[in-house]
CSV table of C-alpha atoms in Angstrom, one decimal:
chain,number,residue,atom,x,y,z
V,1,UNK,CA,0.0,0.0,0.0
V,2,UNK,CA,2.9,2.8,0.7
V,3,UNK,CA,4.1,1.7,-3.0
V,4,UNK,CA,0.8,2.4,-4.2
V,5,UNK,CA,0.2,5.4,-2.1
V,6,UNK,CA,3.9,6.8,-3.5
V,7,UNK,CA,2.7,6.0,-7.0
V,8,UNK,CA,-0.2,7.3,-6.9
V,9,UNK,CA,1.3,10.5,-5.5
V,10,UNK,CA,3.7,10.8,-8.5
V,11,UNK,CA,0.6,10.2,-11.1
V,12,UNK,CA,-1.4,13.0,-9.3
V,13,UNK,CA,1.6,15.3,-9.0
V,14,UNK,CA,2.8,14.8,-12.8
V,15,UNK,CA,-0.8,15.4,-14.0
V,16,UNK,CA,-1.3,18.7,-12.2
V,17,UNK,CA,1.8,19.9,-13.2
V,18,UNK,CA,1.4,18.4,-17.2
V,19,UNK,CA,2.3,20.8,-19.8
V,20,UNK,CA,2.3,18.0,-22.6
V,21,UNK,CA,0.4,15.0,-23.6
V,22,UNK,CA,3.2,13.1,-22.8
V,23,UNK,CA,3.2,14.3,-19.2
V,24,UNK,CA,-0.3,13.6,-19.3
V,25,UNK,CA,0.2,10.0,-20.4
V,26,UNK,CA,2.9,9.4,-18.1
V,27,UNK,CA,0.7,10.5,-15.0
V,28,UNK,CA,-2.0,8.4,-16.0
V,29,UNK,CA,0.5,5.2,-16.6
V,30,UNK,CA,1.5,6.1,-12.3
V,31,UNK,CA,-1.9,6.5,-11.3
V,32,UNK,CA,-3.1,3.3,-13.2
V,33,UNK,CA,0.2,1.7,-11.1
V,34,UNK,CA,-1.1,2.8,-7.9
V,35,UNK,CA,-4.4,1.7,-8.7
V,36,UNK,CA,-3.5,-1.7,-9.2
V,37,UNK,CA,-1.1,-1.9,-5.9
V,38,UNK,CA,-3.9,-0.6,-3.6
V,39,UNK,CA,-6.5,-2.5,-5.4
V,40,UNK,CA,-4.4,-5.9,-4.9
V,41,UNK,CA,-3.4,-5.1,-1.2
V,42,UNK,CA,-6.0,-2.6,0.7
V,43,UNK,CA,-8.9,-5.4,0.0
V,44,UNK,CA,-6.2,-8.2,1.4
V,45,UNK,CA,-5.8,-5.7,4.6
V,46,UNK,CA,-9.4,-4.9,5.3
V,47,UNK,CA,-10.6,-8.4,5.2
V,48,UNK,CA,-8.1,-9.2,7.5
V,49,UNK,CA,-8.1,-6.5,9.7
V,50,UNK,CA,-11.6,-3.8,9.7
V,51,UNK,CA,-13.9,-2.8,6.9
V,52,UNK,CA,-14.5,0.1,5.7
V,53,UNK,CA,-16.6,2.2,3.1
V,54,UNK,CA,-15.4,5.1,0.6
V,55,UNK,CA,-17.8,7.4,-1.5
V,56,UNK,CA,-17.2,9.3,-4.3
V,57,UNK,CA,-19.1,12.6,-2.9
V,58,UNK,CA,-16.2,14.4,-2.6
V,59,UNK,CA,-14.6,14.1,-5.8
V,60,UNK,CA,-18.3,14.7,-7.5
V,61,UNK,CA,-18.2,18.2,-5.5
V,62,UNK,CA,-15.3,19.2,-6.7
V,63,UNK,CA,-15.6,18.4,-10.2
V,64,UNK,CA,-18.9,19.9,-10.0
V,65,UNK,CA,-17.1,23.5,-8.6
V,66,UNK,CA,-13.5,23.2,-11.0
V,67,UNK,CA,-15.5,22.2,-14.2
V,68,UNK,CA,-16.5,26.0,-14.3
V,69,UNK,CA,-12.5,27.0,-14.1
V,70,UNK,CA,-10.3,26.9,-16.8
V,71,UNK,CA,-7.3,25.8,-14.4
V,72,UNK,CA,-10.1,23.3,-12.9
V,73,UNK,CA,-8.2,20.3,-14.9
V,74,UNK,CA,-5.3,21.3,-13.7
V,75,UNK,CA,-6.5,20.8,-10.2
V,76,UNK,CA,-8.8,18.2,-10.3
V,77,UNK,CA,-6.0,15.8,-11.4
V,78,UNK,CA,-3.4,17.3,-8.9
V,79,UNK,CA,-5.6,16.9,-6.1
V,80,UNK,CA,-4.8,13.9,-6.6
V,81,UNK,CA,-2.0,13.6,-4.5
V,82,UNK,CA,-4.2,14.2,-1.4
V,83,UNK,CA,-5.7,11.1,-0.9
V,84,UNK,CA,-2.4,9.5,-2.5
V,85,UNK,CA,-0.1,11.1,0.6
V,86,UNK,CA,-2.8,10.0,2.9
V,87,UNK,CA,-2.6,6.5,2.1
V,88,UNK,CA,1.2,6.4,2.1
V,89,UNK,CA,1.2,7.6,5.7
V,90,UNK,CA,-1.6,6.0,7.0
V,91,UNK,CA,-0.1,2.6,5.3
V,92,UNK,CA,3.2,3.4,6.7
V,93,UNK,CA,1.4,4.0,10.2
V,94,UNK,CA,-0.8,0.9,10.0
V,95,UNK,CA,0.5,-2.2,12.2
V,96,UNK,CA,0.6,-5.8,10.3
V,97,UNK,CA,-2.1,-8.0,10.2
V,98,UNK,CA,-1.9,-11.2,12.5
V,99,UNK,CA,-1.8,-13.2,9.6
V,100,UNK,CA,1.1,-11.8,8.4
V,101,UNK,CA,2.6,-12.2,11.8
V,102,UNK,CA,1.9,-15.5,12.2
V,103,UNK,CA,3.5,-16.4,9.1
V,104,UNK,CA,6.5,-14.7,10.5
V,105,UNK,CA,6.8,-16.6,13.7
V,106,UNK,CA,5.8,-13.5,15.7
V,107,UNK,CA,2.8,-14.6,17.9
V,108,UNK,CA,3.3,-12.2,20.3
V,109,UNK,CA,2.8,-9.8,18.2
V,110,UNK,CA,-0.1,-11.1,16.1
V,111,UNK,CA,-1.8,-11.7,19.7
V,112,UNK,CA,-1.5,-8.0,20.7
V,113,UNK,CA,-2.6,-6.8,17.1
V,114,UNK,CA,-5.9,-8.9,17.5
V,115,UNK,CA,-6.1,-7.4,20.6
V,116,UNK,CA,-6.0,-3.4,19.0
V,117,UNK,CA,-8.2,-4.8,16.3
V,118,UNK,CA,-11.2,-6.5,18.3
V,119,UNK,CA,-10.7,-4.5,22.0
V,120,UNK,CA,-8.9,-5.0,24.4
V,121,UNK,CA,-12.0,-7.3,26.7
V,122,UNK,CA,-11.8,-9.9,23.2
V,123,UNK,CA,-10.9,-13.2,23.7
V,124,UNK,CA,-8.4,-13.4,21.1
V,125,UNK,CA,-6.9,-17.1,22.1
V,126,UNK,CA,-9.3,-19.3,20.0
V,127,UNK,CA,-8.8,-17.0,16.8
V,128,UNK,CA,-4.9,-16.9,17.2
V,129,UNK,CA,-4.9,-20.9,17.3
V,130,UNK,CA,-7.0,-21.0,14.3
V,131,UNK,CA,-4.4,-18.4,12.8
V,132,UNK,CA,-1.9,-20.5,13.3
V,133,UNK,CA,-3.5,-23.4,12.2
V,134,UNK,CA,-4.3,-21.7,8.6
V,135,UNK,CA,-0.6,-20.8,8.8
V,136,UNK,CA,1.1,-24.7,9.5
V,137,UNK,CA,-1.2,-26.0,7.1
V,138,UNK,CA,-0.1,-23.1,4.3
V,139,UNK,CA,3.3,-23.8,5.3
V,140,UNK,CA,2.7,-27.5,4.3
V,141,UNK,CA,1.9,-27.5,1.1
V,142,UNK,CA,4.6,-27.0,-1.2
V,143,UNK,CA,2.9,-26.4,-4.7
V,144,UNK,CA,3.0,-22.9,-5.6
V,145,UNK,CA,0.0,-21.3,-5.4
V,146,UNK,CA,-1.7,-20.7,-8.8
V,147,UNK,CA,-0.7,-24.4,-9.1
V,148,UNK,CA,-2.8,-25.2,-5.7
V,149,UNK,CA,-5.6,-22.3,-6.6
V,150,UNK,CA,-6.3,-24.9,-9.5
V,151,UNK,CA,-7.4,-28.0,-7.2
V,152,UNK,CA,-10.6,-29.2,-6.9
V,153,UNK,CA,-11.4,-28.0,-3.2
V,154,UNK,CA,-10.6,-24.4,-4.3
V,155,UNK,CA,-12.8,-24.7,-7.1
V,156,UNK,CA,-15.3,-22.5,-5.2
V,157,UNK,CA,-13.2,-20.0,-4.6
V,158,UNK,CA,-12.0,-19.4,-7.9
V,159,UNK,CA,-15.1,-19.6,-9.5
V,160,UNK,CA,-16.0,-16.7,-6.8
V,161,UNK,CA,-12.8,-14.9,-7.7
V,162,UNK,CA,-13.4,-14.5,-11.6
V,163,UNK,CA,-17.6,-14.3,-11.8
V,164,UNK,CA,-18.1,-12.2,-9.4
V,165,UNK,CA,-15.9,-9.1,-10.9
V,166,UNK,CA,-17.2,-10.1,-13.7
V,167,UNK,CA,-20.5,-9.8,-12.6
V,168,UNK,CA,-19.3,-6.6,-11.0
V,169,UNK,CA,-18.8,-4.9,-14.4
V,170,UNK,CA,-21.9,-6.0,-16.7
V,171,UNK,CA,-23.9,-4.4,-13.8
V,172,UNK,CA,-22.7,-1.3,-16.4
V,173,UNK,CA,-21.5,0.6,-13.5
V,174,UNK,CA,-18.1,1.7,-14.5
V,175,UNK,CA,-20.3,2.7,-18.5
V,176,UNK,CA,-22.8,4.7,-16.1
V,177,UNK,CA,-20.1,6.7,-13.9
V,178,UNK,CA,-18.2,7.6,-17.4
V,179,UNK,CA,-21.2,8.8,-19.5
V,180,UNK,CA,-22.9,10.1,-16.2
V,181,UNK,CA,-22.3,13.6,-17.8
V,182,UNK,CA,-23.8,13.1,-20.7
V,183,UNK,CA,-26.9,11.3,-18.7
V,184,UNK,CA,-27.5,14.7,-16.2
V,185,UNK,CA,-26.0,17.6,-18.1
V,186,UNK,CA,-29.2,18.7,-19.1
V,187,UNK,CA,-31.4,17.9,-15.8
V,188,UNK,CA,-28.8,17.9,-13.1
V,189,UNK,CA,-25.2,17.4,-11.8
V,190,UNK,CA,-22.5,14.8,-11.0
V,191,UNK,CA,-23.2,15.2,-7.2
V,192,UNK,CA,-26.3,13.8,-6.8
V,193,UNK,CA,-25.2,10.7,-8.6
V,194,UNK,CA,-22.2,10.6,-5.8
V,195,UNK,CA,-24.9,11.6,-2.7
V,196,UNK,CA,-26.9,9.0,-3.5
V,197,UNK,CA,-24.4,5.8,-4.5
V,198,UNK,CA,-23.0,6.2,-1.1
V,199,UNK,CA,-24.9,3.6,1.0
V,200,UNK,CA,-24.1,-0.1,2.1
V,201,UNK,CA,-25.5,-3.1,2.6
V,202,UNK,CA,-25.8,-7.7,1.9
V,203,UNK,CA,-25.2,-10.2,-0.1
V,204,UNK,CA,-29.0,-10.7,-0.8
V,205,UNK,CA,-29.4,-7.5,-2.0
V,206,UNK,CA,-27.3,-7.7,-4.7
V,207,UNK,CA,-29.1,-6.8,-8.1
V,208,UNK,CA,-32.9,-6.2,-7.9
V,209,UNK,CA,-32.1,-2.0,-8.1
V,210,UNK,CA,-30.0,-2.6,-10.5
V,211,UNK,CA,-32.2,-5.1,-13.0
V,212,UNK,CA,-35.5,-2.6,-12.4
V,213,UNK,CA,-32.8,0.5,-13.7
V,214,UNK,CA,-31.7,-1.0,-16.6
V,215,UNK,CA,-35.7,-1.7,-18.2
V,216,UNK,CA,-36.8,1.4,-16.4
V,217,UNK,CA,-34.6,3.3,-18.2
V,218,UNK,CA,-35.1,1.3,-21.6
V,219,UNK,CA,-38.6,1.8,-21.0
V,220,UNK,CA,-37.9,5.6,-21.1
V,221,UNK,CA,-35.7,5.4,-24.1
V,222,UNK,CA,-38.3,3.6,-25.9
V,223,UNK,CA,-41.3,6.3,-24.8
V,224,UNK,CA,-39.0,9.6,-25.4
V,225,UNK,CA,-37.3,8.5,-28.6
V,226,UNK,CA,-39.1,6.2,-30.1
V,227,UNK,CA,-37.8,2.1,-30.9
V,228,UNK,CA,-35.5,3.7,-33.4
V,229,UNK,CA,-33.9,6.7,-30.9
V,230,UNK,CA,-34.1,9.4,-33.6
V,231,UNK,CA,-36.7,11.5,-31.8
V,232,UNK,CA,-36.1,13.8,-29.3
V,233,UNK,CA,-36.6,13.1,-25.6
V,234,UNK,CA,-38.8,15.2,-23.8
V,235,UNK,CA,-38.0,17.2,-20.6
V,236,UNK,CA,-40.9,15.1,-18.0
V,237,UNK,CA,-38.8,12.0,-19.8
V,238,UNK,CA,-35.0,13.6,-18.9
V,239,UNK,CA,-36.2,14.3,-15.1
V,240,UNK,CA,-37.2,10.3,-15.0
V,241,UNK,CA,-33.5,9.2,-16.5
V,242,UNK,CA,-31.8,10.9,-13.7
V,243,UNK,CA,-34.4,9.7,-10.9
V,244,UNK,CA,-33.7,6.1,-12.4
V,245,UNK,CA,-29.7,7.2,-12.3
V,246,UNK,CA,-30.0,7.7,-9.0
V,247,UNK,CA,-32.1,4.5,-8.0
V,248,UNK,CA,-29.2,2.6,-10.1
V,249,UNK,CA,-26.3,4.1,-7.5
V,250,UNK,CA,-28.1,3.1,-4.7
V,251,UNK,CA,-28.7,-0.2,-5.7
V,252,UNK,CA,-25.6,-0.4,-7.0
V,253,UNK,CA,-24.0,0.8,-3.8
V,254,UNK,CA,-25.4,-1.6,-1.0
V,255,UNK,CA,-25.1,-4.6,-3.1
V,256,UNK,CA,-22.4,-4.9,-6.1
V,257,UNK,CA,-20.4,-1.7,-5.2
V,258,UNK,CA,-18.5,-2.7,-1.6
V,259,UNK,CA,-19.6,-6.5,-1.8
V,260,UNK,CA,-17.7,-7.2,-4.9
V,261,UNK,CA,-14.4,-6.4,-3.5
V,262,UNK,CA,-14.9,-8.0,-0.2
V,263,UNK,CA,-16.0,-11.0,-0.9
V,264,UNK,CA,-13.2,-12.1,-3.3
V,265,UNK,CA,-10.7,-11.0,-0.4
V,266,UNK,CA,-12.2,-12.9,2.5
V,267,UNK,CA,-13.4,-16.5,1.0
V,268,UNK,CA,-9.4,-17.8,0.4
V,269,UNK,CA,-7.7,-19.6,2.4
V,270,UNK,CA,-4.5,-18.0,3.6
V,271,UNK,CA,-2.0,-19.8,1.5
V,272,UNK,CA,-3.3,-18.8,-1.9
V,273,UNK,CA,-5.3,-15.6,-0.6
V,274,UNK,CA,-3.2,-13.2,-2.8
V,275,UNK,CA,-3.0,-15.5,-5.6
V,276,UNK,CA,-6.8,-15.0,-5.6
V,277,UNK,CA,-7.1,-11.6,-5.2
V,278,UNK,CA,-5.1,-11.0,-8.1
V,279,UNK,CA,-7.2,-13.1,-10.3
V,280,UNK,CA,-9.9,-11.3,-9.0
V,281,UNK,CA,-8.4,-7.8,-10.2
V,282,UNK,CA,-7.7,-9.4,-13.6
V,283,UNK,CA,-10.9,-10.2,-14.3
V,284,UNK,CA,-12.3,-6.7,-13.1
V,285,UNK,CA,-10.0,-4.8,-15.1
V,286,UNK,CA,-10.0,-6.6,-18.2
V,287,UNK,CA,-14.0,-6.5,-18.4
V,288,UNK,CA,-14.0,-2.9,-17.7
V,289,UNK,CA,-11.2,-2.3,-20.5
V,290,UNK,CA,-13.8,-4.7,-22.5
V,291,UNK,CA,-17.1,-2.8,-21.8
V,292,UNK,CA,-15.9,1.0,-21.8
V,293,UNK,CA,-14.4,0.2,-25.7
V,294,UNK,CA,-17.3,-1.6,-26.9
V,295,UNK,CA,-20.2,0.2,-25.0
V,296,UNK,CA,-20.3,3.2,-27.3
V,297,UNK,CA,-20.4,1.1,-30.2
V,298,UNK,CA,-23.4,-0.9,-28.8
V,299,UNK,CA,-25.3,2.3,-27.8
V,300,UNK,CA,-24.8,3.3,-31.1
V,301,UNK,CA,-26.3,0.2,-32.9
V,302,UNK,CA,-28.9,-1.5,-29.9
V,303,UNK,CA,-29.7,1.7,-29.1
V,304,UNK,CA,-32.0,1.2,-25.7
V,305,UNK,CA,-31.2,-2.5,-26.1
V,306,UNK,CA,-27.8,-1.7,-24.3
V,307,UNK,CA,-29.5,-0.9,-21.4
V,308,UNK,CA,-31.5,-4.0,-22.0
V,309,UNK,CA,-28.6,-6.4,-22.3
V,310,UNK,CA,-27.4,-5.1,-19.3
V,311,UNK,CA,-29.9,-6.0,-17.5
V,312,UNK,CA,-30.3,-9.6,-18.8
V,313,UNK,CA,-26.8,-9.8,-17.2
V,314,UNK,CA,-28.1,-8.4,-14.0
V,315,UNK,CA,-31.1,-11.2,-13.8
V,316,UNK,CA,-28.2,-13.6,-14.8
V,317,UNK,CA,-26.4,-12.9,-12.0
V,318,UNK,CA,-29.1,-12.4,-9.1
V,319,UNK,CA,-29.8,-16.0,-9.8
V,320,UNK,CA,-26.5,-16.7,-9.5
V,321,UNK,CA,-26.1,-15.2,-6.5
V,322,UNK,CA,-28.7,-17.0,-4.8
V,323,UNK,CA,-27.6,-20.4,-6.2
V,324,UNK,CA,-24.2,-20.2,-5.6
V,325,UNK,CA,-23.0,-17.6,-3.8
V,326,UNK,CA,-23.4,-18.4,0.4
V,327,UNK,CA,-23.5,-16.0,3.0
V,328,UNK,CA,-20.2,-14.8,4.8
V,329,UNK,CA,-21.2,-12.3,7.2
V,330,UNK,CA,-20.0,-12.8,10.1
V,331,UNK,CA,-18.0,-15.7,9.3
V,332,UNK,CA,-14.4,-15.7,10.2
V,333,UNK,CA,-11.8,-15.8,7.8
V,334,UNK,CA,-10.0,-19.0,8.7
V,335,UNK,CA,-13.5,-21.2,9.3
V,336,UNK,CA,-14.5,-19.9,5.9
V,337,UNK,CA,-13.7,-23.0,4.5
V,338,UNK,CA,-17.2,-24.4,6.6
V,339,UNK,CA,-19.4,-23.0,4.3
V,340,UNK,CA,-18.6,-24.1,0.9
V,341,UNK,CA,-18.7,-27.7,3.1
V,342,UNK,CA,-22.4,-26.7,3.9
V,343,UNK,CA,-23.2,-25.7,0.5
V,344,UNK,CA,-26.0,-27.9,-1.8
V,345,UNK,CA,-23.8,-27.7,-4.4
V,346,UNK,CA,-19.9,-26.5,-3.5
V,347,UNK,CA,-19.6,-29.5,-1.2
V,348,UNK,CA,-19.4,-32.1,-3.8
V,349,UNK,CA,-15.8,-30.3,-4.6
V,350,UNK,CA,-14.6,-29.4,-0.8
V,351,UNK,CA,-16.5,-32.2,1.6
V,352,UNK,CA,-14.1,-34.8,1.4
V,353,UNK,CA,-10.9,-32.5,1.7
V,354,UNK,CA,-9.4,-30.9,4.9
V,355,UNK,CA,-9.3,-27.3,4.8
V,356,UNK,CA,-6.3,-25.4,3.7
């Protein structure tokens, strides 16, 4: 995370201060770095250590107040290095997790960080035993791990690791936050959208917001413009797009938004945990590159039938999700092994092995 943080910081720093396209480019190669280091680790952290929730109010505000400047660029991208210095400290500041402790030999240590992390009247004994049971066992097995990832009683988890950013992407969030201007220019602004996608929530409410926003708005699109989209769309019509905007980043944001990084993160075992969060980033990048250079493209030609094949991906997935997906709430991270045992259908693949 500090090699991220510094990374980031160089991006942010080399963007604000571009006086070329090619200072531009470079910038946006760092920041795209940083992105990936604090995507790969942070999750890793937090699953191990606390959760916690981000919004993207505050950038919306000040996009909203600098897109009036003609220096705003300048700033919006240097600004940057805010957050970016933050993270470098505050990763620099942070202790280890226990894992990670454990894995060094340093159970003293790992018992006193569980301690900071759960309070000081927790009974941290059974969950440092089970730490260091997750540990011997990792220690064990001497396949590397993307060959061990492979095995049949990870099989769950990997499936896991590549739908569910998957998933994450043909909800069309990452389309909707880019063309998000073109959607309110004319009945609104970029920080409502952030106001309202701020919210949390579970695993069972991961897509019905979603679904209804995607044939809402095709509805819409259909009424205002016609089936072919030449007509124009009328003003009553432009005040419903943004409602449903707003009903798709609150859906999106208890369900698909914080859920789809978590999970990945937490349902490992220890040994190949990283191994599968970086699958998991793979997969979410490389559909977003997908998506954002197609969508355009299939706006162009489906018309309101983009918003329509998204959602056929969003009632793909909800069923899914309540197929195969279990709970993990309140499930800790080394018995998370239990639940793909428990599973109708995961425990033909894990019930007859001993968890890693």
């Amino acid at each position: 995370m500090v090699l991220g943080g510094l990374t980031f910081f160089a991006g942010g720093a080399i963007n604000g201060g571009a006086v070329n396209v090619a200072m531009l480019i470079l910038g946006r190669i760092l920041l795209g770095l940083g992105v990936g280091f604090t995507n790969q680790a942070a999750p890793l952290y937090l699953s191990e250590v606390a959760p916690a929730k981000c919004g993207v109010v505050a950038s919306n505000f000040l996009n909203f107040f600098l897109s009036k400047h003609p220096w705003g660029w300048r700033l919006s991208l240097g600004l940057a290095v805010v957050p970016a210095a933050i993270m470098t400290l505050g990763a620099a500041l942070i202790s280890d997790t226990p894992s990670s402790l454990v894995e060094r030999g340093r159970l003293r240590d790992a018992k006193q960080s569980l301690i900071r992390i759960r309070g000081a009247g927790a009974d941290v004994e059974g969950e440092l035993d089970d730490l260091v049971r997750s540990v011997g066992a990792a220690k064990a097995a001497d396949r590397e791990p993307f060959v061990t990832i492979l095995e049949r009683r990870h099989r769950p988890q990997l499936v896991m690791a590549v739908a569910i950013p998957f998933f994450q992407q043909v909800t069309g969030i990452n389309i909707i936050v880019a063309s998000r201007c073109s959607f309110v220019r004319y009945v609104g602004s970029d920080v409502v959208f952030g106001i309202i996608l701020k919210t949390g929530g579970s695993v069972y409410l991961f897509d019905l917001n979603c679904l209804i926003w995607q044939l809402a708005v095709a509805a819409v699109l259909v009424a205002g413009t016609g089936a072919s989209g030449t007509e124009h769309i009328s003003k009553e019509l432009a005040v419903a797009v943004l409602i449903l905007l707003c009903t798709y980043g609150a859906g999106f944001g208890w369900s698909w938004g914080p859920l789809s990084w978590l999970i990945p993160s937490e349902i490992f075992p220890i040994k190949i945990r990283t191994t599968g969060q970086g699958i998991s980033q793979a997969v979410n990048f490389a559909t977003t590159f997908a998506l954002s250079q197609s969508f355009l493209a299939m706006l162009c030609h489906l018309k309101y039938g983009a918003f329509l094949f998204y959602a056929g991906w969003i009632a793909t997935m909800t069923l899914f999700v309540m197929l195969f997906l279990p709970e993990t709430k309140g499930i800790p991270l080394d018995s998370m092994q239990g639940i793909w045992e428990q599973h109708w259908y995961w425990r033909r693949f894990v019930s007859t092995t001993v968890s890693a």
